[in-house]
mmCIF file of C-alpha atoms and ligand atoms in Angstrom:
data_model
loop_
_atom_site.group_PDB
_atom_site.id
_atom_site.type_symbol
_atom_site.label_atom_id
_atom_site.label_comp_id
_atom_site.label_asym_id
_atom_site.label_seq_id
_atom_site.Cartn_x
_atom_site.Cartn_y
_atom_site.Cartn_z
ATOM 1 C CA UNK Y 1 9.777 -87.699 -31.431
ATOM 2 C CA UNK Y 2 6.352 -86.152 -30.769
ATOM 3 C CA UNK Y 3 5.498 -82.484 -31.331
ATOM 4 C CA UNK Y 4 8.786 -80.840 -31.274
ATOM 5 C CA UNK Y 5 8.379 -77.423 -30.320
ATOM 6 C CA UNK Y 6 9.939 -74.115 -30.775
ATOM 7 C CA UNK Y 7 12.005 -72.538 -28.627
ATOM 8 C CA UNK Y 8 13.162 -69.024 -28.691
ATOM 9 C CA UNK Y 9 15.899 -66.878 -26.913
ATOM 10 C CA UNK Y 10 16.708 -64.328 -25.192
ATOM 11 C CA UNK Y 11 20.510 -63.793 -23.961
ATOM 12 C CA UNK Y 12 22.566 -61.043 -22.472
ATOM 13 C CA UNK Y 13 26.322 -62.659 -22.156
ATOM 14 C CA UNK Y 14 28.126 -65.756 -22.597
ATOM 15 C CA UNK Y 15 25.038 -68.149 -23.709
ATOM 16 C CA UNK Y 16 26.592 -71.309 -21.881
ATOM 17 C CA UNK Y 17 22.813 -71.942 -20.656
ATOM 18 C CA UNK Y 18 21.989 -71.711 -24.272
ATOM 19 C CA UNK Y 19 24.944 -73.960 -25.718
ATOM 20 C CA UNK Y 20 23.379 -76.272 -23.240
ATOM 21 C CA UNK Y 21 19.902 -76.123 -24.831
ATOM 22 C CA UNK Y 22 21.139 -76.354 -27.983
ATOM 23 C CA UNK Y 23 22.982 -79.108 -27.606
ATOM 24 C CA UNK Y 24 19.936 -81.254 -25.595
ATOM 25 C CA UNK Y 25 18.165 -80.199 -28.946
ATOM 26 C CA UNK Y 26 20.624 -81.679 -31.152
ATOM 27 C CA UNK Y 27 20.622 -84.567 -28.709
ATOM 28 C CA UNK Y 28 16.946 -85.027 -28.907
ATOM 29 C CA UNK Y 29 17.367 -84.763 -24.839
ATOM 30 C CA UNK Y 30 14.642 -81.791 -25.454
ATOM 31 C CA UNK Y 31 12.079 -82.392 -28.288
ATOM 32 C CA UNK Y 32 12.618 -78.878 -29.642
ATOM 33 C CA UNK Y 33 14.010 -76.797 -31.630
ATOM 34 C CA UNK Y 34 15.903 -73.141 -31.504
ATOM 35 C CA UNK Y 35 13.874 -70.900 -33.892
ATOM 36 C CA UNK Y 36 16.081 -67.211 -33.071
ATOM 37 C CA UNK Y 37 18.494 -65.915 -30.726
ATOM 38 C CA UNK Y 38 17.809 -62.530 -29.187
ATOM 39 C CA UNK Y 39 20.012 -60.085 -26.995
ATOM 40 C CA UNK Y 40 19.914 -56.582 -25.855
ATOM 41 C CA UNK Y 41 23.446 -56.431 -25.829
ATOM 42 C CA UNK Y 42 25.266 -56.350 -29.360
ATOM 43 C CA UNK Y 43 28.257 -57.645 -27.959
ATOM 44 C CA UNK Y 44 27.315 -60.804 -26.455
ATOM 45 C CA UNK Y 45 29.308 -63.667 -27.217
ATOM 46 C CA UNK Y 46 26.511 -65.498 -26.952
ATOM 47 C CA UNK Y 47 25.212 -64.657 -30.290
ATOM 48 C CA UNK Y 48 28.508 -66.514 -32.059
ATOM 49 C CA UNK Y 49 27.686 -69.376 -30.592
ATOM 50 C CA UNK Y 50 23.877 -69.330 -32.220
ATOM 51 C CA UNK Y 51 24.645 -68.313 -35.730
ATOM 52 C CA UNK Y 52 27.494 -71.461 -35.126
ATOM 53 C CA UNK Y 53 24.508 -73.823 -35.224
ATOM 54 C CA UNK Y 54 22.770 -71.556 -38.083
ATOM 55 C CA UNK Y 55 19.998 -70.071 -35.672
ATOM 56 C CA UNK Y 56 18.743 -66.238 -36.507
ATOM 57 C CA UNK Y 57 20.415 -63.850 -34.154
ATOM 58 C CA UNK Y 58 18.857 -60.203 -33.331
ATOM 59 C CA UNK Y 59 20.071 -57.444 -31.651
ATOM 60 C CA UNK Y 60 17.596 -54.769 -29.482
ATOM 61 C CA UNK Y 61 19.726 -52.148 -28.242
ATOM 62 C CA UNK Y 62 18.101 -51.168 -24.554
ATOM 63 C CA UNK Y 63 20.995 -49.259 -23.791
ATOM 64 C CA UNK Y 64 21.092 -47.285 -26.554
ATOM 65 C CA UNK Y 65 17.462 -46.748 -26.093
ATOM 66 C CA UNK Y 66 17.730 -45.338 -22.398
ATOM 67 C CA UNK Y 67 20.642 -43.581 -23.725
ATOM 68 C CA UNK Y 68 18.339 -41.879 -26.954
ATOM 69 C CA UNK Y 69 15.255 -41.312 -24.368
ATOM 70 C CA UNK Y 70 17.666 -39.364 -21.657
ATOM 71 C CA UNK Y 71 18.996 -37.083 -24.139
ATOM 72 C CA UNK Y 72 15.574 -36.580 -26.090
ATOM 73 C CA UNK Y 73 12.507 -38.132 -24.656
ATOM 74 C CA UNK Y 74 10.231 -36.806 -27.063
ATOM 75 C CA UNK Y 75 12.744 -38.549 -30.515
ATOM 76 C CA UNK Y 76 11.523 -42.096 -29.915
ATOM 77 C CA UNK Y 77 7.816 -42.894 -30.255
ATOM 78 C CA UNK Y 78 6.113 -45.228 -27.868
ATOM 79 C CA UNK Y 79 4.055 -47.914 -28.750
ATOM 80 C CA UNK Y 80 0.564 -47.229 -29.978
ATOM 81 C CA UNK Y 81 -0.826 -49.592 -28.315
ATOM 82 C CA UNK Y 82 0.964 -48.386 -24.775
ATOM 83 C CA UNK Y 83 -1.202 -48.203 -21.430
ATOM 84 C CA UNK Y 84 0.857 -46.550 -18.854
ATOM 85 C CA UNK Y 85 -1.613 -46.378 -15.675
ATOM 86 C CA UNK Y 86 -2.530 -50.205 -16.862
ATOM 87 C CA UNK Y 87 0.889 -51.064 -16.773
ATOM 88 C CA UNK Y 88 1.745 -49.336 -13.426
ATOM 89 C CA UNK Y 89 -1.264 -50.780 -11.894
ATOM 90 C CA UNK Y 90 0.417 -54.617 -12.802
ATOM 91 C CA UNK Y 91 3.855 -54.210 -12.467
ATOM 92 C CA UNK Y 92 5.675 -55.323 -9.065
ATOM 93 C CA UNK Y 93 9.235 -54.850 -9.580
ATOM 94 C CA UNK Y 94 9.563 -51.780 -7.392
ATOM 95 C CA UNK Y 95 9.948 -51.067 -3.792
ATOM 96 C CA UNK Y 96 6.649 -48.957 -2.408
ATOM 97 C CA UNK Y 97 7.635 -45.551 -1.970
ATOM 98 C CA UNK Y 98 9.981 -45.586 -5.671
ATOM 99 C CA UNK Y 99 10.308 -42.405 -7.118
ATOM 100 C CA UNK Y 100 7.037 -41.809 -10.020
ATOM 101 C CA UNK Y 101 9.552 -40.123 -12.238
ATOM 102 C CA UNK Y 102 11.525 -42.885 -12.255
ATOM 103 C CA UNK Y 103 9.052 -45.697 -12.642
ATOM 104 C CA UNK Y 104 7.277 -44.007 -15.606
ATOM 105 C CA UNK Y 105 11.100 -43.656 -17.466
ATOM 106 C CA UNK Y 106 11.408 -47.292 -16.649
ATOM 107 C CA UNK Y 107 8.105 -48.380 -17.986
ATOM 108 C CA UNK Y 108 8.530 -46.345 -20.907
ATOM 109 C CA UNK Y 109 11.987 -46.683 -21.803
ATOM 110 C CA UNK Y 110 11.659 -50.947 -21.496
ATOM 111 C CA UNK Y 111 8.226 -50.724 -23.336
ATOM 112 C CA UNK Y 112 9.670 -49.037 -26.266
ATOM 113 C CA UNK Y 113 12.257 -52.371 -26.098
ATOM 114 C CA UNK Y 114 9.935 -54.379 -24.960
ATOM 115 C CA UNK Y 115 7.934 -53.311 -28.374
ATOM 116 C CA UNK Y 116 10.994 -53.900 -30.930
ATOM 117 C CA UNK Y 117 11.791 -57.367 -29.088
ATOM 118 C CA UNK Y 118 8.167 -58.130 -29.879
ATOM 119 C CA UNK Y 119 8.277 -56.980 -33.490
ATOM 120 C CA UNK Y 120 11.844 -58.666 -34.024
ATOM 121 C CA UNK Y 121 10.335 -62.062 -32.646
ATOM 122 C CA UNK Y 122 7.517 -61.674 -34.806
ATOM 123 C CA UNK Y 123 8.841 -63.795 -38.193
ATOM 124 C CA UNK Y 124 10.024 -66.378 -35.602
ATOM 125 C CA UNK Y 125 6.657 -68.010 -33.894
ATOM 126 C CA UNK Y 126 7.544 -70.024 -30.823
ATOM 127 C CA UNK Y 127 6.587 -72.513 -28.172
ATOM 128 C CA UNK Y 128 8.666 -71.438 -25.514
ATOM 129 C CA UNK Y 129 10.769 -68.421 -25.056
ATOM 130 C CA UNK Y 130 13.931 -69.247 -22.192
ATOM 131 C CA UNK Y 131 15.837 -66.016 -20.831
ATOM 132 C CA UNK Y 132 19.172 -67.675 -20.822
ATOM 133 C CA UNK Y 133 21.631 -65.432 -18.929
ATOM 134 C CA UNK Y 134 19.081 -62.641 -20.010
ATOM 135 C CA UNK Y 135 19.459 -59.592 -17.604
ATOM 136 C CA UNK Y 136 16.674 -57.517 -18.874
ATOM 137 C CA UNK Y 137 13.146 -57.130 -16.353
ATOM 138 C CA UNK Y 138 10.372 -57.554 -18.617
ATOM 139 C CA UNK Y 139 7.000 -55.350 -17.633
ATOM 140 C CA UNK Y 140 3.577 -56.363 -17.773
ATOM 141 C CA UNK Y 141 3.340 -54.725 -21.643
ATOM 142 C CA UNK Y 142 5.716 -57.601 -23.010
ATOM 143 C CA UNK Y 143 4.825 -60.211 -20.640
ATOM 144 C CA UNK Y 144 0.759 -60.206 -21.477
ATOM 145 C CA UNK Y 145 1.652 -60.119 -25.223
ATOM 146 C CA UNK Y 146 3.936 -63.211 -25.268
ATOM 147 C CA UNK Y 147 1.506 -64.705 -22.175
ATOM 148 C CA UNK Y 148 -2.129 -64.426 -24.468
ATOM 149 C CA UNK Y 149 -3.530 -67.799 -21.968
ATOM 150 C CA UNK Y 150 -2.828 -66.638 -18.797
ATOM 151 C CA UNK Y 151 -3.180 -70.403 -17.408
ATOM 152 C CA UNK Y 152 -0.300 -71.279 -19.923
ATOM 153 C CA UNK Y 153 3.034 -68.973 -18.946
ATOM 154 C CA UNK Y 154 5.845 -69.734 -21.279
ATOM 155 C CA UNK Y 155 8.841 -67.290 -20.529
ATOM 156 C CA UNK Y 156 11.127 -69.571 -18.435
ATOM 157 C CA UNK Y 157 13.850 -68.106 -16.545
ATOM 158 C CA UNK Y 158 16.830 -69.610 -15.099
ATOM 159 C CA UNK Y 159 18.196 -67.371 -11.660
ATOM 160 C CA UNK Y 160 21.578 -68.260 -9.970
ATOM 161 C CA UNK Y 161 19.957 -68.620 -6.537
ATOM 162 C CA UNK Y 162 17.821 -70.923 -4.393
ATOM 163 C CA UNK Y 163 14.883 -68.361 -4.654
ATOM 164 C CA UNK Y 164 12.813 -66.760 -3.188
ATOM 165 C CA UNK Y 165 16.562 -66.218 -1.025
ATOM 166 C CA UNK Y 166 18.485 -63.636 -3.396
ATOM 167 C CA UNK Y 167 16.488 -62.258 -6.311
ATOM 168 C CA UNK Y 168 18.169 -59.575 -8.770
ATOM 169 C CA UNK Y 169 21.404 -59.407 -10.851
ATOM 170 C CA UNK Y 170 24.087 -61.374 -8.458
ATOM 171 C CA UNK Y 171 22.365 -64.556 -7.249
ATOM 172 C CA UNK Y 172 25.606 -65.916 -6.564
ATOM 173 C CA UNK Y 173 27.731 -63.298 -5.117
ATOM 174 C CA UNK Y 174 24.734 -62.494 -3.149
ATOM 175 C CA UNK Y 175 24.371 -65.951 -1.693
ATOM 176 C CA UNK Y 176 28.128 -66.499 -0.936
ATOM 177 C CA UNK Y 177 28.479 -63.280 0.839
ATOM 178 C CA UNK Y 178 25.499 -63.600 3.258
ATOM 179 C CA UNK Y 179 27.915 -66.972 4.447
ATOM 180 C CA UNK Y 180 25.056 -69.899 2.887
ATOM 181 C CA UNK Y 181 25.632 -73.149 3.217
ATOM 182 C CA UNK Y 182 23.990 -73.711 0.208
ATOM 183 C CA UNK Y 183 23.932 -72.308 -3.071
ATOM 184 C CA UNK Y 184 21.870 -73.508 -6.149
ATOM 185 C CA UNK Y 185 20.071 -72.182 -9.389
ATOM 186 C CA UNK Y 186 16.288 -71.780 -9.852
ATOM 187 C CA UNK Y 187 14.054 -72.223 -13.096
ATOM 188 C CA UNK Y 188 10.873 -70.412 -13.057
ATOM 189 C CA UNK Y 189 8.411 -69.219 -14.889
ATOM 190 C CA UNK Y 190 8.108 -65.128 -15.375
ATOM 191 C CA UNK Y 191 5.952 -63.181 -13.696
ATOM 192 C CA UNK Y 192 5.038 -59.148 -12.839
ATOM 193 C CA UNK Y 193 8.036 -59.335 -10.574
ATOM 194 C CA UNK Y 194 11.760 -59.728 -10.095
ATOM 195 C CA UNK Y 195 12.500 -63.072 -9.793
ATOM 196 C CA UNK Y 196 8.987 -64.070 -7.997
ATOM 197 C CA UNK Y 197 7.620 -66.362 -10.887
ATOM 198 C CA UNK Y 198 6.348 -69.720 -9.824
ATOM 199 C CA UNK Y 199 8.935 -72.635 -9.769
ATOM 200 C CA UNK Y 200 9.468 -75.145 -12.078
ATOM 201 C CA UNK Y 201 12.987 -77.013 -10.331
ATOM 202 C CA UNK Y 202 15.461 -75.637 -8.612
ATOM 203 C CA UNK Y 203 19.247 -77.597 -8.016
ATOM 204 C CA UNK Y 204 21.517 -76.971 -5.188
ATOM 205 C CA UNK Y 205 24.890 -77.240 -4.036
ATOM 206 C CA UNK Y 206 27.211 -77.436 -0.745
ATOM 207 C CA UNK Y 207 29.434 -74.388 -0.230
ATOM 208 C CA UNK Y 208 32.262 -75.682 1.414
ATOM 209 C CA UNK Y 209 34.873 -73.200 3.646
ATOM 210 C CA UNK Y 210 37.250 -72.835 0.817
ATOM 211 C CA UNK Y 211 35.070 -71.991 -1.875
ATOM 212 C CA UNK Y 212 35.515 -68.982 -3.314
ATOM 213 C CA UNK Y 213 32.492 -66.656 -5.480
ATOM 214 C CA UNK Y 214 34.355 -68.275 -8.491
ATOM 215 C CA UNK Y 215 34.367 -71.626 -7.512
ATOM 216 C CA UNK Y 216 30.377 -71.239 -6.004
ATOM 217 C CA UNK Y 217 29.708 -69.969 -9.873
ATOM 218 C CA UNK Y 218 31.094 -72.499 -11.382
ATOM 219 C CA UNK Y 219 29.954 -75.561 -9.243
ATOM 220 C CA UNK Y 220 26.259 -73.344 -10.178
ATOM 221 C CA UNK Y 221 26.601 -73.182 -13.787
ATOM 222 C CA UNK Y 222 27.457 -76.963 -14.074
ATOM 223 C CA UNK Y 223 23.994 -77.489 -12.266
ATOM 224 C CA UNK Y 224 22.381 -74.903 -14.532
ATOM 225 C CA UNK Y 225 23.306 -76.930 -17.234
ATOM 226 C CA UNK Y 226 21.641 -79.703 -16.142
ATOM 227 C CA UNK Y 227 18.333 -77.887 -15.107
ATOM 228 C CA UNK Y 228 17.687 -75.883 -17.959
ATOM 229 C CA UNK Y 229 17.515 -78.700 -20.462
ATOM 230 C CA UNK Y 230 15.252 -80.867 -18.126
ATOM 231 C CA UNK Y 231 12.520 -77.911 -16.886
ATOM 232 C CA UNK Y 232 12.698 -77.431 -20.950
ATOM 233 C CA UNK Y 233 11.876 -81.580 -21.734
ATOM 234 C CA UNK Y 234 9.333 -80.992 -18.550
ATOM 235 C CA UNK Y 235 7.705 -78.473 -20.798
ATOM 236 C CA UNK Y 236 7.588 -79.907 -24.525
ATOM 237 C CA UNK Y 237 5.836 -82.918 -22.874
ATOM 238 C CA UNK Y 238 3.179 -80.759 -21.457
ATOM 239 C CA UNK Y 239 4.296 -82.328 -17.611
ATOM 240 C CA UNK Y 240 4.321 -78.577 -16.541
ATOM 241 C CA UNK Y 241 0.733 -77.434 -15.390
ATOM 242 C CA UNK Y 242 0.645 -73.969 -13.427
ATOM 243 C CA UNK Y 243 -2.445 -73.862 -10.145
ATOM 244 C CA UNK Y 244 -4.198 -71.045 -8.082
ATOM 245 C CA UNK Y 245 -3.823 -72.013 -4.295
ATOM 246 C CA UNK Y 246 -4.699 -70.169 -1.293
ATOM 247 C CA UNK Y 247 -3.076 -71.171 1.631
ATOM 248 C CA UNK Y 248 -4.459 -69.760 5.169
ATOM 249 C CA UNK Y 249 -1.312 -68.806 7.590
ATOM 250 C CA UNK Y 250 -1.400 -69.799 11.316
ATOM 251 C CA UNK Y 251 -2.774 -65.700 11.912
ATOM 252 C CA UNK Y 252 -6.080 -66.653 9.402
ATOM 253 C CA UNK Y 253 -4.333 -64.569 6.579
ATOM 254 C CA UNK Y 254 -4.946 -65.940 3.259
ATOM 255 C CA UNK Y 255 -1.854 -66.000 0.805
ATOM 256 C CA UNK Y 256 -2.627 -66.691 -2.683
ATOM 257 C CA UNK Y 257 0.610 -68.565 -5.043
ATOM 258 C CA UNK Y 258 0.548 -69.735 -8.241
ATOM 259 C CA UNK Y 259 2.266 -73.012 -7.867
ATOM 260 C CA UNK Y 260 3.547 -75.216 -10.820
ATOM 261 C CA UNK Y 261 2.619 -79.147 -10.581
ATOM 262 C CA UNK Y 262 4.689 -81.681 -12.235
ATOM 263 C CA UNK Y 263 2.441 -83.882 -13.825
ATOM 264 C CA UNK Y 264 3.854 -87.621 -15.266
ATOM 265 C CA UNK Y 265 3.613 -87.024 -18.709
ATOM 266 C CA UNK Y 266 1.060 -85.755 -21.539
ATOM 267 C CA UNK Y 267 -1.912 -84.342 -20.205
HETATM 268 C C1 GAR J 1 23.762 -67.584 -15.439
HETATM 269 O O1 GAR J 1 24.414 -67.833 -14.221
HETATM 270 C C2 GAR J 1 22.307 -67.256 -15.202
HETATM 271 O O2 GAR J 1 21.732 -67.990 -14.143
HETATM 272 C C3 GAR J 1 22.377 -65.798 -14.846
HETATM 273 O O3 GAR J 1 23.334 -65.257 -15.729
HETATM 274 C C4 GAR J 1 24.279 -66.286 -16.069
HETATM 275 C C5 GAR J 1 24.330 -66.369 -17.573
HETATM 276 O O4 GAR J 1 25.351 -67.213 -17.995
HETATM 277 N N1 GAR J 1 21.109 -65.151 -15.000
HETATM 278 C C6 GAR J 1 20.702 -64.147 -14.247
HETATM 279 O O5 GAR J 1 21.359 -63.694 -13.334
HETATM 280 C C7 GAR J 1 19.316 -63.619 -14.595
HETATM 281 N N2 GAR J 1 18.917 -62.642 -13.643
HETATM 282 P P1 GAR J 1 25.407 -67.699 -19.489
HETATM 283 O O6 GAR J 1 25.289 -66.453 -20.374
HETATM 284 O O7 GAR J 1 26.768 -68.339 -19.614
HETATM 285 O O8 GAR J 1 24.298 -68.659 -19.725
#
């Protein structure tokens, strides 16, 4: 084993993505380690299956929070170190033309989450932190804190879809009622927008005429298990290396992507 490194958490439901990371740890499949489990919901079952293997569970309550902040906006203080017009200026997760009112009680609301996560994390210091069935957007105010080298990203998501094809909450309802042929699951990296983060692996699967949106999830989840563990080893042995391109389109437009490269082995 070389430098094992440490992996936090973050989970919303069920936690079979993170029963499968745990148990590549325990494996030594992934040289790493779980050092807490977090969720933003207090009932997910998730979090029996971490204290199970004796990992630290916390809970930060975003719906609660909304809740608190739509009854009584001025009862919850923000963070002191808040920005909003630097955070607007960053963030990409809405559609142009969305409502101000609404963005600014989205930024603030998920900041004032975003700034308990942070503080709840804080005895815990990590490697790695994997959203694992996590179904919480993160703005720019969490993102740059946990992201301090910008050439280094290290929240890793895993999406239920072939992306870019069906970002958002229901990757695979999405993709089996559009009629794909395919389905698959995606691990990325995060970035300022919905599901948009560069790509790390992706896995796919035939959708055959019988399948149903059950059977499409499950035939995803078994591949999900599979990916998350290996874009996980990818990243303990520093094989993961994120690049600037510009690519020039066939009209002379220039397109910039950050693009990850799979490197063989310690760089
Ligand atoms: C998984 O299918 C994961 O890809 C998806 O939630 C499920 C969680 O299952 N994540 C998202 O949709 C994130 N936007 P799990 O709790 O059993 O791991």
């Amino acid at each position: 084993m070389g430098n094992r490194i440490r992996i936090g958490a973050l989970i919303s439901g069920g936690g079979t993505n993170l029963q499968a990371i745990i148990d590549s740890c325990e494996s030594g499949k992934v040289d790493g380690k779980i050092v807490f489990v977090g969720t933003d919901n207090p009932d997910a079952k998730g979090l029996a299956r971490a204290s199970k293997h004796n990992i630290p569970t916390f809970v930060v309550d975003y719906s609660s929070i909304i809740r608190q902040y739509g009854k009584d906006p001025g009862a919850i203080s923000l963070p002191g170190d808040f920005e909003m017009q630097d955070i607007l200026s960053r963030i990409s997760l809405f559609p142009s033309g969305a409502d101000s009112k609404k963005k600014e009680k989205f930024v603030v609301t998920r900041a004032i989450a975003e700034a308990l996560l942070i503080e709840k994390m804080k005895p815990y210091p990590f490697d790695l932190l994997v959203l694992a069935g996590f179904m919480r957007n993160f703005t720019p105010y969490f993102i740059d804190r946990i992201n301090t080298d910008p050439d280094n990203p290290r929240i890793m998501n895993i999406h239920p879809a072939l992306l870019p094809a069906f970002p958002g909450t229901d990757g695979y309802g999405d993709t089996f009622r559009y009629g794909s042929k395919t389905g698959g699951c995606t691990v990325h990296f995060i970035d300022y927008g919905e599901d948009s983060g560069p790509i790390i692996g992706q896995k796919a699967f035939q959708i055959e005429p019988d399948d149903t949106i059950d059977s499409i999830k499950k035939k995803g989840l078994a591949l999900e298990w599979e990916l998350y563990p290996e874009c996980i080893r990818l990243f303990a042995q520093k094989c993961l290396k994120t690049i600037k391109m510009t690519y020039t389109l066939d009209d002379g437009k220039e397109v910039n992507r950050t693009v990850v490269k799979i490197m063989n082995g310690e760089q």
